Structure formats: C-alpha cells, structure tokens
Short mmCIF file of C-alpha atoms in Angstrom, two decimals:
data_model
loop_
_atom_site.label_atom_id
_atom_site.label_comp_id
_atom_site.label_asym_id
_atom_site.label_seq_id
_atom_site.Cartn_x
_atom_site.Cartn_y
_atom_site.Cartn_z
CA MET A 170 -79.92 -4.43 7.53
CA LYS A 171 -78.87 -6.37 4.37
CA LYS A 172 -80.59 -3.52 1.96
CA ILE A 173 -78.37 -0.97 4.21
CA VAL A 174 -74.95 -2.92 3.11
CA ILE A 175 -75.76 -2.98 -0.09
CA LEU A 176 -77.10 0.63 -0.70
CA LEU A 177 -73.46 1.43 1.53
CA MET A 178 -71.83 -0.57 -1.31
CA MET A 179 -73.50 1.25 -4.04
CA LEU A 180 -73.18 4.93 -2.74
CA MET A 181 -68.90 3.91 -1.87
CA ALA A 182 -69.80 2.16 -5.59
CA LEU A 183 -70.65 5.20 -6.96
CA GLN A 184 -68.23 7.35 -5.12
CA VAL A 185 -65.19 5.58 -6.95
CA GLY A 186 -66.71 6.51 -10.17
CA ALA A 187 -66.63 9.96 -9.50
CA GLN A 188 -63.10 10.47 -9.23
CA ARG A 189 -61.24 13.15 -11.25
CA LYS A 190 -58.39 12.14 -13.07
CA ARG A 191 -56.35 15.04 -12.12
CA GLU A 192 -56.47 16.03 -8.30
CA PHE A 193 -53.64 17.41 -6.39
CA ARG A 194 -52.94 14.56 -3.37
CA GLY A 195 -50.19 16.26 -1.05
CA ALA A 196 -49.01 15.25 1.72
CA TRP A 197 -46.17 17.61 4.44
CA ILE A 198 -43.82 15.48 6.16
CA GLN A 199 -42.79 17.51 8.57
CA CYS A 200 -39.17 17.46 10.78
CA VAL A 201 -40.03 19.91 13.36
CA ASN A 202 -41.84 17.53 15.52
CA GLY A 203 -38.45 14.91 15.54
CA GLN A 204 -39.35 12.84 14.30
CA PHE A 205 -36.21 12.24 12.22
CA GLN A 206 -33.21 12.80 15.18
CA GLY A 207 -31.96 10.44 16.63
CA LEU A 208 -32.57 7.88 14.31
CA THR A 209 -29.22 6.75 11.86
CA THR A 210 -29.01 7.57 8.40
CA GLN A 211 -30.12 4.07 7.82
CA ALA A 212 -33.25 4.52 9.57
CA MET A 213 -33.90 7.43 8.46
CA GLN A 214 -34.12 6.09 5.09
CA GLN A 215 -35.72 3.20 5.89
CA THR A 216 -38.90 5.93 7.86
CA LEU A 217 -39.50 7.44 5.05
CA SER A 218 -39.15 4.29 2.46
CA TYR A 219 -41.79 3.42 4.65
CA GLN A 220 -43.79 6.35 4.84
CA LEU A 221 -43.09 7.13 0.82
CA ASP A 222 -45.03 3.55 0.28
CA GLU A 223 -48.04 3.48 1.78
CA LEU A 224 -48.31 7.06 1.19
CA GLN A 225 -48.29 5.63 -2.75
CA LYS A 226 -50.45 3.04 -1.19
CA ASP A 227 -52.96 5.62 -0.25
CA GLY A 228 -53.09 7.79 -4.20
CA VAL A 229 -50.94 10.55 -2.63
CA ASN A 230 -49.23 11.55 -5.54
CA ALA A 231 -47.14 15.14 -4.34
CA ILE A 232 -44.89 14.70 -1.64
CA ILE A 233 -44.27 18.31 0.64
CA PHE A 234 -41.43 17.92 2.36
CA GLN A 235 -39.89 20.37 4.80
CA VAL A 236 -36.29 20.82 3.72
CA ARG A 237 -35.76 24.46 5.82
CA PRO A 238 -37.55 24.57 9.43
CA GLU A 239 -35.39 27.26 11.11
CA CYS A 240 -32.99 29.13 8.87
CA ASP A 241 -30.99 26.04 8.46
CA ALA A 242 -30.61 22.48 5.74
CA LEU A 243 -32.21 19.23 5.09
CA TYR A 244 -29.96 19.48 2.19
CA GLN A 245 -26.20 20.19 1.23
CA SER A 246 -25.56 23.36 1.99
CA SER A 247 -22.86 26.05 1.48
CA ILE A 248 -25.57 29.62 2.62
CA GLU A 249 -27.44 27.38 5.71
CA PRO A 250 -26.44 25.30 8.04
CA TRP A 251 -27.29 21.56 8.06
CA SER A 252 -30.97 21.48 10.71
CA ARG A 253 -30.74 19.87 14.08
CA PHE A 254 -33.97 18.17 13.29
CA LEU A 255 -31.77 15.92 10.98
CA THR A 256 -28.83 15.17 13.32
CA GLY A 257 -29.50 16.67 16.35
CA GLN A 258 -26.43 20.01 16.48
CA GLN A 259 -27.06 22.03 14.14
CA GLY A 260 -24.15 23.26 12.08
CA LYS A 261 -24.03 18.75 12.50
CA ALA A 262 -23.17 16.71 8.92
CA PRO A 263 -24.98 13.49 9.06
CA SER A 264 -22.99 10.83 8.83
CA PRO A 265 -23.43 8.70 7.49
CA TYR A 266 -23.43 11.09 5.04
CA TRP A 267 -26.62 11.68 2.41
CA ASP A 268 -28.77 14.55 1.38
CA PRO A 269 -32.47 14.73 2.82
CA LEU A 270 -33.75 15.98 -0.72
CA GLN A 271 -31.55 14.56 -3.43
CA TRP A 272 -32.83 11.29 -2.00
CA MET A 273 -36.32 12.28 -1.19
CA ILE A 274 -37.16 14.20 -4.56
CA ASP A 275 -34.98 10.75 -6.39
CA GLN A 276 -37.58 8.29 -4.00
CA CYS A 277 -40.22 10.14 -5.25
CA HIS A 278 -40.48 10.46 -8.73
CA ALA A 279 -39.07 7.07 -9.16
CA ARG A 280 -42.67 6.46 -7.35
CA GLY A 281 -44.44 8.87 -9.82
CA MET A 282 -44.87 11.82 -7.29
CA GLU A 283 -43.73 14.92 -7.65
CA LEU A 284 -41.86 16.78 -4.22
CA HIS A 285 -42.14 20.09 -3.24
CA ALA A 286 -39.25 21.63 -0.47
CA TRP A 287 -41.25 23.28 1.31
CA ILE A 288 -39.38 25.99 3.59
CA ASN A 289 -39.91 27.89 6.44
CA PRO A 290 -39.28 31.94 5.20
CA TYR A 291 -38.91 34.33 8.73
CA ARG A 292 -37.95 32.01 11.05
CA ALA A 293 -34.42 32.02 11.70
CA LYS A 294 -34.79 30.19 15.68
CA THR A 295 -38.18 27.73 17.19
CA LYS A 296 -38.71 27.79 20.21
CA THR A 297 -37.11 24.32 21.57
CA THR A 298 -33.99 25.01 19.97
CA ASN A 299 -31.29 25.48 22.42
CA MET A 300 -27.50 27.02 20.45
CA LEU A 301 -27.62 28.46 16.72
CA ALA A 302 -24.34 27.18 14.84
CA THR A 303 -21.57 29.82 14.13
CA THR A 304 -22.94 30.03 10.43
CA HIS A 305 -26.44 31.09 11.08
CA VAL A 306 -27.08 34.49 9.99
CA ALA A 307 -28.52 34.95 12.92
CA ILE A 308 -24.64 34.36 14.58
CA ARG A 309 -23.91 36.00 11.09
CA HIS A 310 -25.55 39.49 11.23
CA PRO A 311 -27.70 39.26 14.61
CA GLU A 312 -28.54 42.96 13.80
CA TRP A 313 -31.68 41.12 10.95
CA CYS A 314 -33.48 39.05 13.24
CA PHE A 315 -35.74 40.74 15.28
CA ASP A 316 -36.52 37.80 19.37
CA TYR A 317 -40.52 37.65 19.64
CA ASP A 318 -41.80 35.01 22.19
CA GLY A 319 -38.92 33.01 22.00
CA LEU A 320 -38.65 32.93 18.45
CA LYS A 321 -36.00 34.64 16.33
CA ILE A 322 -37.77 36.02 13.39
CA LEU A 323 -36.18 37.78 10.16
CA ASN A 324 -37.78 41.05 9.89
CA PRO A 325 -39.67 41.03 7.11
CA GLY A 326 -38.97 45.06 6.96
CA ILE A 327 -35.65 44.72 6.44
CA PRO A 328 -34.48 44.81 2.52
CA GLU A 329 -31.58 42.62 2.74
CA ASN A 330 -33.50 39.47 4.61
CA ARG A 331 -35.48 39.72 1.68
CA ASP A 332 -33.09 39.58 -0.86
CA TYR A 333 -31.49 36.56 1.15
CA ILE A 334 -34.46 34.13 1.78
CA CYS A 335 -34.45 34.40 -2.66
CA GLN A 336 -30.87 33.07 -2.51
CA VAL A 337 -31.12 30.58 -0.08
CA ALA A 338 -34.08 29.32 -2.59
CA ARG A 339 -32.94 29.75 -5.70
CA ASP A 340 -29.20 28.09 -4.12
CA ILE A 341 -31.94 25.19 -3.87
CA VAL A 342 -34.24 25.49 -7.21
CA THR A 343 -30.79 25.45 -9.60
CA ARG A 344 -29.14 21.93 -7.46
CA TYR A 345 -32.66 20.02 -6.97
CA ASP A 346 -34.85 18.96 -9.34
CA VAL A 347 -37.31 19.76 -7.60
CA ASP A 348 -41.17 20.00 -8.66
CA GLY A 349 -42.11 23.04 -6.43
CA ILE A 350 -40.84 24.98 -3.79
CA HIS A 351 -43.12 25.43 -0.67
CA MET A 352 -44.15 28.21 1.84
CA ASP A 353 -46.91 27.74 4.67
CA ASP A 354 -48.01 30.20 7.46
CA TYR A 355 -45.42 32.22 9.55
CA PHE A 356 -44.63 35.87 7.66
CA TYR A 357 -45.30 37.85 10.54
CA PRO A 358 -45.23 35.76 14.08
CA TYR A 359 -48.08 34.79 15.42
CA PRO A 360 -49.70 36.84 17.93
CA ALA A 361 -48.41 36.88 21.25
CA ALA A 362 -49.60 38.19 24.71
CA GLY A 363 -47.93 41.43 25.70
CA GLN A 364 -45.22 40.47 23.13
CA VAL A 365 -44.39 43.62 20.36
CA ILE A 366 -43.00 43.54 16.91
CA PRO A 367 -39.87 45.82 17.57
CA ASP A 368 -39.88 47.57 14.36
CA ASP A 369 -39.90 50.76 14.59
CA GLU A 370 -36.60 51.25 13.20
CA GLN A 371 -37.54 49.89 10.21
CA HIS A 372 -40.69 51.86 9.90
CA ARG A 373 -38.73 55.30 10.34
CA LEU A 374 -35.95 53.43 8.05
CA TYR A 375 -38.57 52.47 5.13
CA SER A 376 -41.72 53.23 5.65
CA ASN A 377 -42.19 54.37 2.14
CA GLY A 378 -44.56 57.14 3.23
CA ILE A 379 -47.07 54.13 4.40
CA ALA A 380 -48.18 55.63 7.96
CA ASP A 381 -49.90 52.83 9.25
CA ARG A 382 -48.01 50.10 11.20
CA GLY A 383 -50.48 47.23 9.87
CA ASP A 384 -50.48 48.17 6.04
CA TRP A 385 -46.51 48.24 5.73
CA ARG A 386 -46.27 45.41 7.21
CA ARG A 387 -48.30 44.59 5.15
CA TYR A 388 -46.17 45.86 1.64
CA ASN A 389 -43.35 44.47 3.53
CA VAL A 390 -45.10 40.68 3.34
CA ASN A 391 -45.68 41.08 -0.29
CA LEU A 392 -42.37 42.77 -1.98
CA PHE A 393 -41.38 39.88 -0.40
CA ILE A 394 -43.44 37.40 -2.02
CA LYS A 395 -43.88 38.65 -5.79
CA GLN A 396 -39.39 38.94 -5.96
CA PHE A 397 -39.92 35.31 -4.18
CA TYR A 398 -41.88 34.38 -7.34
CA GLU A 399 -39.94 35.92 -9.93
CA THR A 400 -36.85 34.52 -8.43
CA ILE A 401 -37.91 31.34 -8.90
CA HIS A 402 -40.12 30.92 -12.21
CA GLN A 403 -36.71 33.32 -13.21
CA ALA A 404 -34.52 30.47 -12.38
CA LYS A 405 -37.16 27.75 -13.45
CA PRO A 406 -40.13 28.73 -15.07
CA TRP A 407 -41.90 24.43 -14.68
CA VAL A 408 -41.05 25.67 -10.69
CA LYS A 409 -44.50 25.91 -8.98
CA VAL A 410 -44.30 28.34 -6.50
CA GLY A 411 -47.05 27.02 -2.99
CA ILE A 412 -47.79 28.88 -0.26
CA SER A 413 -49.61 27.57 2.94
CA PRO A 414 -51.77 30.17 4.15
CA PHE A 415 -53.80 30.39 7.58
CA GLY A 416 -57.40 29.63 7.66
CA ILE A 417 -58.78 32.42 7.60
CA TYR A 418 -58.18 35.69 5.35
CA ARG A 419 -60.13 38.05 7.54
CA ASN A 420 -63.55 37.97 9.24
CA LYS A 421 -67.14 39.13 8.31
CA LYS A 422 -66.76 42.08 11.10
CA SER A 423 -62.71 42.78 10.09
CA ALA A 424 -64.22 44.02 6.29
CA ASP A 425 -67.42 42.48 4.09
CA ILE A 426 -65.17 40.67 1.93
CA GLY A 427 -64.49 37.91 4.94
CA SER A 428 -65.91 34.76 6.41
CA ASN A 429 -68.00 33.93 8.84
CA THR A 430 -65.45 33.63 11.02
CA ASN A 431 -64.28 34.58 14.93
CA GLY A 432 -60.44 33.61 14.34
CA LEU A 433 -56.86 35.04 13.99
CA GLN A 434 -56.54 36.66 10.49
CA ASN A 435 -54.68 35.91 8.10
CA TYR A 436 -54.66 39.80 7.25
CA ASP A 437 -54.72 41.74 10.24
CA ASP A 438 -52.91 39.74 12.28
CA LEU A 439 -50.24 37.60 10.01
CA TYR A 440 -49.86 40.77 7.47
CA ALA A 441 -49.92 38.24 4.91
CA ASP A 442 -52.79 39.58 2.21
CA VAL A 443 -52.87 36.71 0.56
CA LEU A 444 -55.55 37.33 -2.19
CA LEU A 445 -53.66 39.93 -3.85
CA TRP A 446 -51.06 37.06 -4.56
CA ILE A 447 -53.49 35.03 -5.99
CA ASN A 448 -54.73 38.14 -7.80
CA ASN A 449 -51.62 38.64 -8.93
CA GLY A 450 -50.63 35.66 -10.15
CA TRP A 451 -47.65 35.94 -7.34
CA LEU A 452 -48.73 32.41 -6.59
CA ASP A 453 -49.56 28.85 -8.38
CA TYR A 454 -51.62 26.48 -6.16
CA CYS A 455 -52.15 27.65 -2.94
CA VAL A 456 -53.54 24.87 0.00
CA PRO A 457 -55.00 26.61 2.96
CA GLN A 458 -54.66 25.29 6.13
CA VAL A 459 -58.82 24.40 7.06
CA TYR A 460 -58.19 22.13 10.32
CA TRP A 461 -60.85 23.35 11.71
CA GLU A 462 -63.89 20.61 12.42
CA ILE A 463 -67.32 20.80 10.53
CA GLY A 464 -70.01 23.54 12.48
CA HIS A 465 -66.63 24.55 14.60
CA ARG A 466 -67.98 27.59 16.20
CA ALA A 467 -65.17 30.26 15.25
CA ALA A 468 -63.93 29.17 12.69
CA ASP A 469 -66.97 26.46 10.42
CA TYR A 470 -64.76 24.08 7.66
CA ASP A 471 -67.99 24.05 5.45
CA THR A 472 -68.05 28.21 5.93
CA LEU A 473 -64.58 28.46 5.48
CA ILE A 474 -64.19 26.25 2.09
CA ARG A 475 -66.62 27.77 0.75
CA TRP A 476 -65.22 31.16 1.57
CA TRP A 477 -62.50 30.04 -0.26
CA ASN A 478 -63.51 28.23 -2.60
CA LYS A 479 -65.44 31.49 -4.53
CA TYR A 480 -62.57 34.04 -3.18
CA ALA A 481 -59.36 32.21 -4.53
CA GLY A 482 -60.27 30.79 -7.89
CA GLY A 483 -57.55 32.52 -9.56
CA ARG A 484 -54.85 30.15 -9.14
CA PRO A 485 -55.29 26.54 -8.28
CA LEU A 486 -56.67 25.62 -5.03
CA PHE A 487 -56.10 22.88 -2.94
CA ILE A 488 -56.69 22.16 1.02
CA GLY A 489 -55.48 21.29 3.79
CA GLU A 490 -56.77 19.18 5.85
CA ASP A 491 -56.14 18.24 9.46
CA ILE A 492 -56.55 14.18 9.76
CA GLU A 493 -56.47 13.77 13.24
CA ARG A 494 -59.36 16.26 13.87
CA THR A 495 -61.52 15.14 10.91
CA VAL A 496 -61.74 11.42 12.36
CA LYS A 497 -61.95 12.43 16.34
CA PHE A 498 -65.41 13.81 14.85
CA ASN A 499 -65.35 11.24 11.99
CA GLN A 500 -66.37 13.94 8.80
CA GLN A 501 -63.99 12.21 6.61
CA ALA A 502 -67.30 11.50 4.32
CA GLN A 503 -68.23 14.99 4.95
CA LYS A 504 -65.43 16.85 4.08
CA ARG A 505 -64.94 14.71 0.65
CA SER A 506 -68.45 15.57 0.22
CA LEU A 507 -68.49 19.32 0.36
CA TYR A 508 -65.16 19.19 -1.31
CA GLU A 509 -66.57 17.92 -4.87
CA GLN A 510 -68.98 20.07 -4.68
CA MET A 511 -66.98 23.24 -4.93
CA PRO A 512 -65.99 23.65 -8.25
CA HIS A 513 -62.07 26.04 -7.71
CA VAL A 514 -61.41 23.16 -5.25
CA GLN A 515 -58.75 21.04 -6.99
CA GLY A 516 -57.10 19.07 -4.17
CA THR A 517 -55.88 18.00 -0.53
CA VAL A 518 -52.87 18.13 1.42
CA LEU A 519 -52.25 16.20 3.85
CA TRP A 520 -51.55 17.68 7.22
CA TYR A 521 -49.39 15.19 8.84
CA ALA A 522 -47.82 12.40 5.85
CA LYS A 523 -46.97 9.92 9.66
CA ALA A 524 -50.98 10.42 10.31
CA ALA A 525 -51.94 9.11 7.03
CA VAL A 526 -49.58 5.84 7.45
CA ASP A 527 -50.47 5.50 10.35
CA ASN A 528 -54.15 5.36 8.96
CA THR A 529 -55.00 6.93 12.24
CA GLY A 530 -59.27 6.93 12.67
CA ASN A 531 -59.28 4.43 9.46
CA TYR A 532 -58.70 7.27 6.96
CA GLY A 533 -55.48 6.48 5.25
CA MET A 534 -57.61 3.16 4.40
CA THR A 535 -60.55 4.87 3.14
CA LEU A 536 -57.83 7.02 0.39
CA ARG A 537 -56.46 3.74 -0.80
CA GLN A 538 -60.16 1.46 -0.89
CA ASN A 539 -62.10 4.36 -1.94
CA TYR A 540 -61.98 8.44 -2.34
CA TRP A 541 -58.51 7.74 -3.91
CA ARG A 542 -58.42 4.22 -5.60
CA HIS A 543 -57.23 5.00 -8.91
CA ARG A 544 -54.24 7.69 -9.31
CA ALA A 545 -54.89 11.21 -10.72
CA LEU A 546 -52.78 13.66 -12.81
CA LEU A 547 -51.57 16.42 -11.20
CA PRO A 548 -53.63 20.31 -12.04
CA GLU A 549 -53.29 21.52 -15.23
CA MET A 550 -51.01 24.80 -14.93
CA PRO A 551 -51.99 26.70 -18.19
CA PHE A 552 -50.75 30.21 -17.19
CA ILE A 553 -47.86 28.40 -16.73
CA ASP A 554 -47.84 25.98 -20.07
CA LYS A 555 -49.99 24.88 -22.04
CA LYS A 556 -48.66 22.99 -24.84
CA ALA A 557 -49.11 19.47 -24.74
CA PRO A 558 -45.60 17.52 -25.41
CA LYS A 559 -45.83 15.29 -29.13
CA LYS A 560 -46.79 11.91 -28.63
CA PRO A 561 -44.32 8.86 -27.31
CA ARG A 562 -42.91 7.09 -30.16
CA LYS A 563 -42.44 3.73 -31.79
CA VAL A 564 -44.94 2.30 -29.37
CA LYS A 565 -44.67 -2.02 -29.20
CA PRO A 566 -44.31 -5.01 -27.23
CA VAL A 567 -41.29 -7.12 -27.31
CA TRP A 568 -40.99 -10.71 -25.88
CA THR A 569 -37.78 -10.42 -23.62
CA ASN A 570 -35.78 -12.69 -20.77
CA ASP A 571 -37.46 -10.46 -17.98
CA GLY A 572 -41.08 -10.85 -19.38
CA TYR A 573 -43.88 -8.64 -21.67
CA ILE A 574 -42.19 -5.93 -21.82
CA LEU A 575 -44.09 -2.74 -23.57
CA PHE A 576 -41.43 -0.63 -25.17
CA TRP A 577 -41.61 3.07 -26.40
CA THR A 578 -39.12 5.75 -27.28
CA ALA A 579 -39.76 9.58 -25.87
CA PRO A 580 -40.87 12.17 -28.52
CA LYS A 581 -38.55 14.77 -29.83
CA GLY A 582 -38.65 18.01 -28.30
CA LYS A 583 -35.87 20.83 -26.94
CA ARG A 584 -36.93 23.40 -24.35
CA TRP A 585 -38.08 22.42 -20.40
CA ASP A 586 -42.44 23.05 -21.87
CA ASP A 587 -42.15 20.11 -24.65
CA VAL A 588 -40.05 17.57 -23.60
CA ALA A 589 -41.38 14.19 -22.19
CA THR A 590 -40.54 13.53 -18.15
CA ARG A 591 -43.38 11.06 -17.67
CA TYR A 592 -46.18 8.40 -19.58
CA VAL A 593 -49.37 7.10 -18.08
CA VAL A 594 -50.29 3.63 -19.16
CA TYR A 595 -54.22 2.99 -19.34
CA ARG A 596 -55.80 -0.53 -19.66
CA PHE A 597 -58.57 -1.70 -22.15
CA ALA A 598 -60.59 -4.58 -22.07
CA LYS A 599 -62.10 -5.97 -24.90
CA GLY A 600 -65.29 -4.60 -26.38
CA GLU A 601 -64.27 -1.40 -23.82
CA LYS A 602 -64.84 2.23 -25.16
CA VAL A 603 -60.39 3.58 -24.96
CA ASP A 604 -61.32 6.58 -22.85
CA VAL A 605 -58.34 8.73 -21.41
CA ASN A 606 -60.48 10.29 -19.25
CA ASP A 607 -61.05 7.16 -17.34
CA PRO A 608 -58.75 7.16 -14.21
CA SER A 609 -60.04 3.84 -13.21
CA LYS A 610 -57.92 2.59 -16.86
CA ILE A 611 -54.84 3.67 -15.19
CA MET A 612 -52.04 1.21 -14.55
CA THR A 613 -48.92 3.30 -13.91
CA VAL A 614 -47.39 6.49 -14.11
CA THR A 615 -44.02 6.44 -14.88
CA GLY A 616 -40.26 8.77 -15.70
CA ASN A 617 -39.30 4.65 -17.91
CA THR A 618 -39.90 4.29 -21.48
CA TYR A 619 -41.21 0.74 -21.14
CA TYR A 620 -43.75 -1.34 -18.53
CA LYS A 621 -43.60 -4.42 -18.03
CA LEU A 622 -47.46 -6.25 -19.71
CA PRO A 623 -49.35 -8.71 -17.06
CA TYR A 624 -48.78 -12.11 -19.34
CA VAL A 625 -51.19 -15.08 -17.98
CA ARG A 626 -51.91 -17.30 -21.13
CA GLY A 627 -52.26 -15.04 -23.97
CA GLU A 628 -55.62 -15.92 -23.83
CA GLN A 629 -57.00 -12.33 -23.38
CA LYS A 630 -57.19 -9.17 -25.97
CA TYR A 631 -56.27 -6.04 -24.38
CA THR A 632 -56.04 -2.36 -25.68
CA TYR A 633 -52.92 -0.63 -24.45
CA VAL A 634 -52.47 3.38 -24.87
CA VAL A 635 -49.57 5.49 -23.79
CA THR A 636 -49.30 9.35 -23.10
CA ALA A 637 -46.69 11.34 -22.31
CA LEU A 638 -46.12 13.82 -20.35
CA ASP A 639 -44.15 17.46 -20.17
CA ARG A 640 -43.32 19.13 -16.42
CA MET A 641 -46.67 21.12 -16.19
CA GLN A 642 -47.99 17.87 -16.42
CA ASN A 643 -49.92 18.63 -19.50
CA GLU A 644 -50.70 14.87 -21.63
CA SER A 645 -50.31 14.45 -25.52
CA LYS A 646 -52.65 12.89 -28.08
CA PRO A 647 -52.25 8.87 -26.81
CA VAL A 648 -51.12 5.96 -29.51
CA LYS A 649 -52.74 2.84 -28.73
CA LYS A 650 -51.59 -0.83 -28.93
CA THR A 651 -53.79 -4.55 -28.46
CA VAL A 652 -52.58 -7.31 -27.40
CA LYS A 653 -53.27 -10.19 -26.23
CA LEU A 654 -52.78 -11.56 -21.97
#
C-alpha cells in the first residue's frame, strides 16, 4: 500500500512538473440557467466575486461571460434591451444600477484574467421567454425573424441581420475593454422533429445562384462569420474572436474527412462550416464542445479530440469540456492525458464555471492542486501580432510604509501592439537557474507596476525577474534584480 501511495505521489509530481507555461484556461459563466435572476445587485456581485476568486485559485486565466443570450444585453446598450436573465424583465435596468460587463472586465483584469464577451448571434428569443421589450429587434423588425420550436431566430438568409449583429458586436468592442468576443454553437437552429426552417422567400431573393438549400445556408453563415471577424478587427485589432462549435464537424458516413462518430453535425445540420472558417483565418481561436465521455458510443471523446487536433490546427485550438460528465465517468485524469498528447490543443474551457467553483467531483481542487497548480500565460497569436514589447525599466526594490516593494516603470510604447499591459514576476532561489520558461517560478501576472516582496529576516537571497506582456501576451526580455528576504 505504501508503495502505491509513493507511486501516485511521483505521478502527480510528474504531472505538475510537466505543466505548460502557455495555456488557455477558460471557464464559461452563463446567465440563461437563471443563476442571477432574483438576486440584488449586491448579491450578484458577491456571487460573481466568489466565483472569480475560486476560479483564480483553480488556475483559470480567461472568463467567457455571457452578455447577449437573446438579442438583449447584460451591459448598457442603446441598441438592445436589458436582459430578463439579469433583472427578471426584459428592458428593465438593474436597480441599484450597475453594468455587469464593465464590472466583470474590471474584476477579471484585477485578477490577471482575460474577459471575453460571449454573445449568441442569431437567437432572438429562448423558449422560456414570454414577453419581449418594445425595443427588442423582433418587435421592431418581425420580418427579420422566424419562429422555430419555441424560439425566435434572426434569419441568417437576410443580409440586414448580418449587419445588425455586427453592429451590436462593434458597439461592445468599441465601448468596452474586452480581450475577446465569443460566439457559441447557435447558428441555424438545432433540428427539431416536425419543424421546417421557413426561408423559401429569402432563398428566392438572395440565392446568389446557389440551388442547394444546405449549401446556401452555409454560404449565409460563412458571409456572416467573415464580416463579423473583419468588423471586430477593424474596430480593435487585438480583440480575439472565438467560436465554440458543436463537437462534431461531420460524421465519416457523410464525408471522408469526418470523424468516426454518429451524431448531429455542424456542417450538415447547423450549416456551420467550421473548418472553412479556421482555414480562412476568420476566427482567432476555436473551442469545440467535446462534452462526451471517453467511450461514448456515438461521440467518443478520444476520437473527437484526436480529430480536432488533426484537422483544426490552423488556429489556436482549445477543448470545451463538460465537468459534470467528466466526473460522472471519473475521467479527468484520462482526458488530461489525452490532452497532453495533442500538439495542436493549447487549452481547455470549462463547462461550466459554477461546476468548477462548487468543486463537483473534486474537479476544481484537482485543477488547483495538480494540473493548473502553477500560473500560465495565454497562448500567443502571432498571426495578429508577434512582436514583443520592450522590457520594464528601473526595476528596483524600495522600503515603504507598506513593506518591501519591487517597483518598475512601464517600457516605452506608442502603438497598441508595443504597449505593455501586464507584467510577469518570477522568483528564483539562490543557486537556481534563472529560467523564465518554468511556470512554477511565476509569482504573479499583474497590471500593476509593483509587487510586494515577502520579506522575512533579510537572510535569504532571491533573484526576481520582471517581464512585460503586450495585449497579445507577447513577452519582453527579462530584467533581473537580486534581493535578500
């Protein structure tokens, strides 16, 4: 028994030691589950603060926060009404007033996390919404929508809808300091028995010579994705565009390129040609929702992570993982092992944040004690910007009334792609090799230009290293400073 315990400890140590310095560690915080309804402003802020604190302890470095579930807003908007998922009534502002998106940006940045604003592009009404505000797009432009299985959908075949969604996204990006803007898997609606998408008229008007209805619907979504990507990067080149598609692109029985699966398909059923978007560079990262377990008969996790790794490496690839299903089948370690074998997989996004916060099946605790024990920088995106900022200046430890503080000055930079926005502080003990590729030496990732040193008796010598990060997480050359603590 003792030998088994020792072996497990050695394996855990190896796993911790093998952590990557760069990894996207995201978590989705959704509102459509009603977790915020009925909460006061103060109670919602307390709930979110607690979630962010716990996720930070778990190692999360990016939050994907749902701000537009049904052509509404969890932020101040002159285009769309306040969300009922925030206040209980669509169009009703929160009281006491606050702006959840701005608040989340501030809170995430203070914790060294990125904030990606998550929108649902086409969905105009969920099944449980019974009343729309007079300012809602489906009331102002009912001709832009169609009803399907209890939903209202902005018709992707109408050009004005592409323009409208891009207008909303541009408004978010220009007014808020978001790090990314994110869409999930809702393009054309998920097929429902007995339901038909009513787009005969739009096909007649806008077919562009494409006779096949499936090809035409994919053409509509492709036009939108390209326009959306260009809109965001014209407004702010550094804002990352992320898309989280359904976990199966195509089944092998539908196409030779397909996976050995037997489930609903992005390409054929949702009219989402994800590989085309990746190969054309119309997104900056892709998060397929591989929510099934290893060994699932129709959609095996092992099969799918290998498929995405093989075919979707043209843009940074992160895997969307279902916490509850993972712990139900006790597969966290197995999935992590598969993840480590995939050269193109650069991160994970947790579905959903609250399950990690609640430590369902000890999932969150395993992250913080093992797989995500050490901090990680976000993956680089050299296709947007690959030039590192200049290194920090005037790095110097100073005694203050608040203790021993390591101060530095921001490097000079004028353009968005050479200005430092965050800093990494590393620590190395006497005799240790200074290696900034070792994530276990990262003490903090901060937007501040100072770091409080853990002074004890001034007898131990340490080398502190400070580097600068720009908006795309390019890292400067290091600056060293030796201190006694």
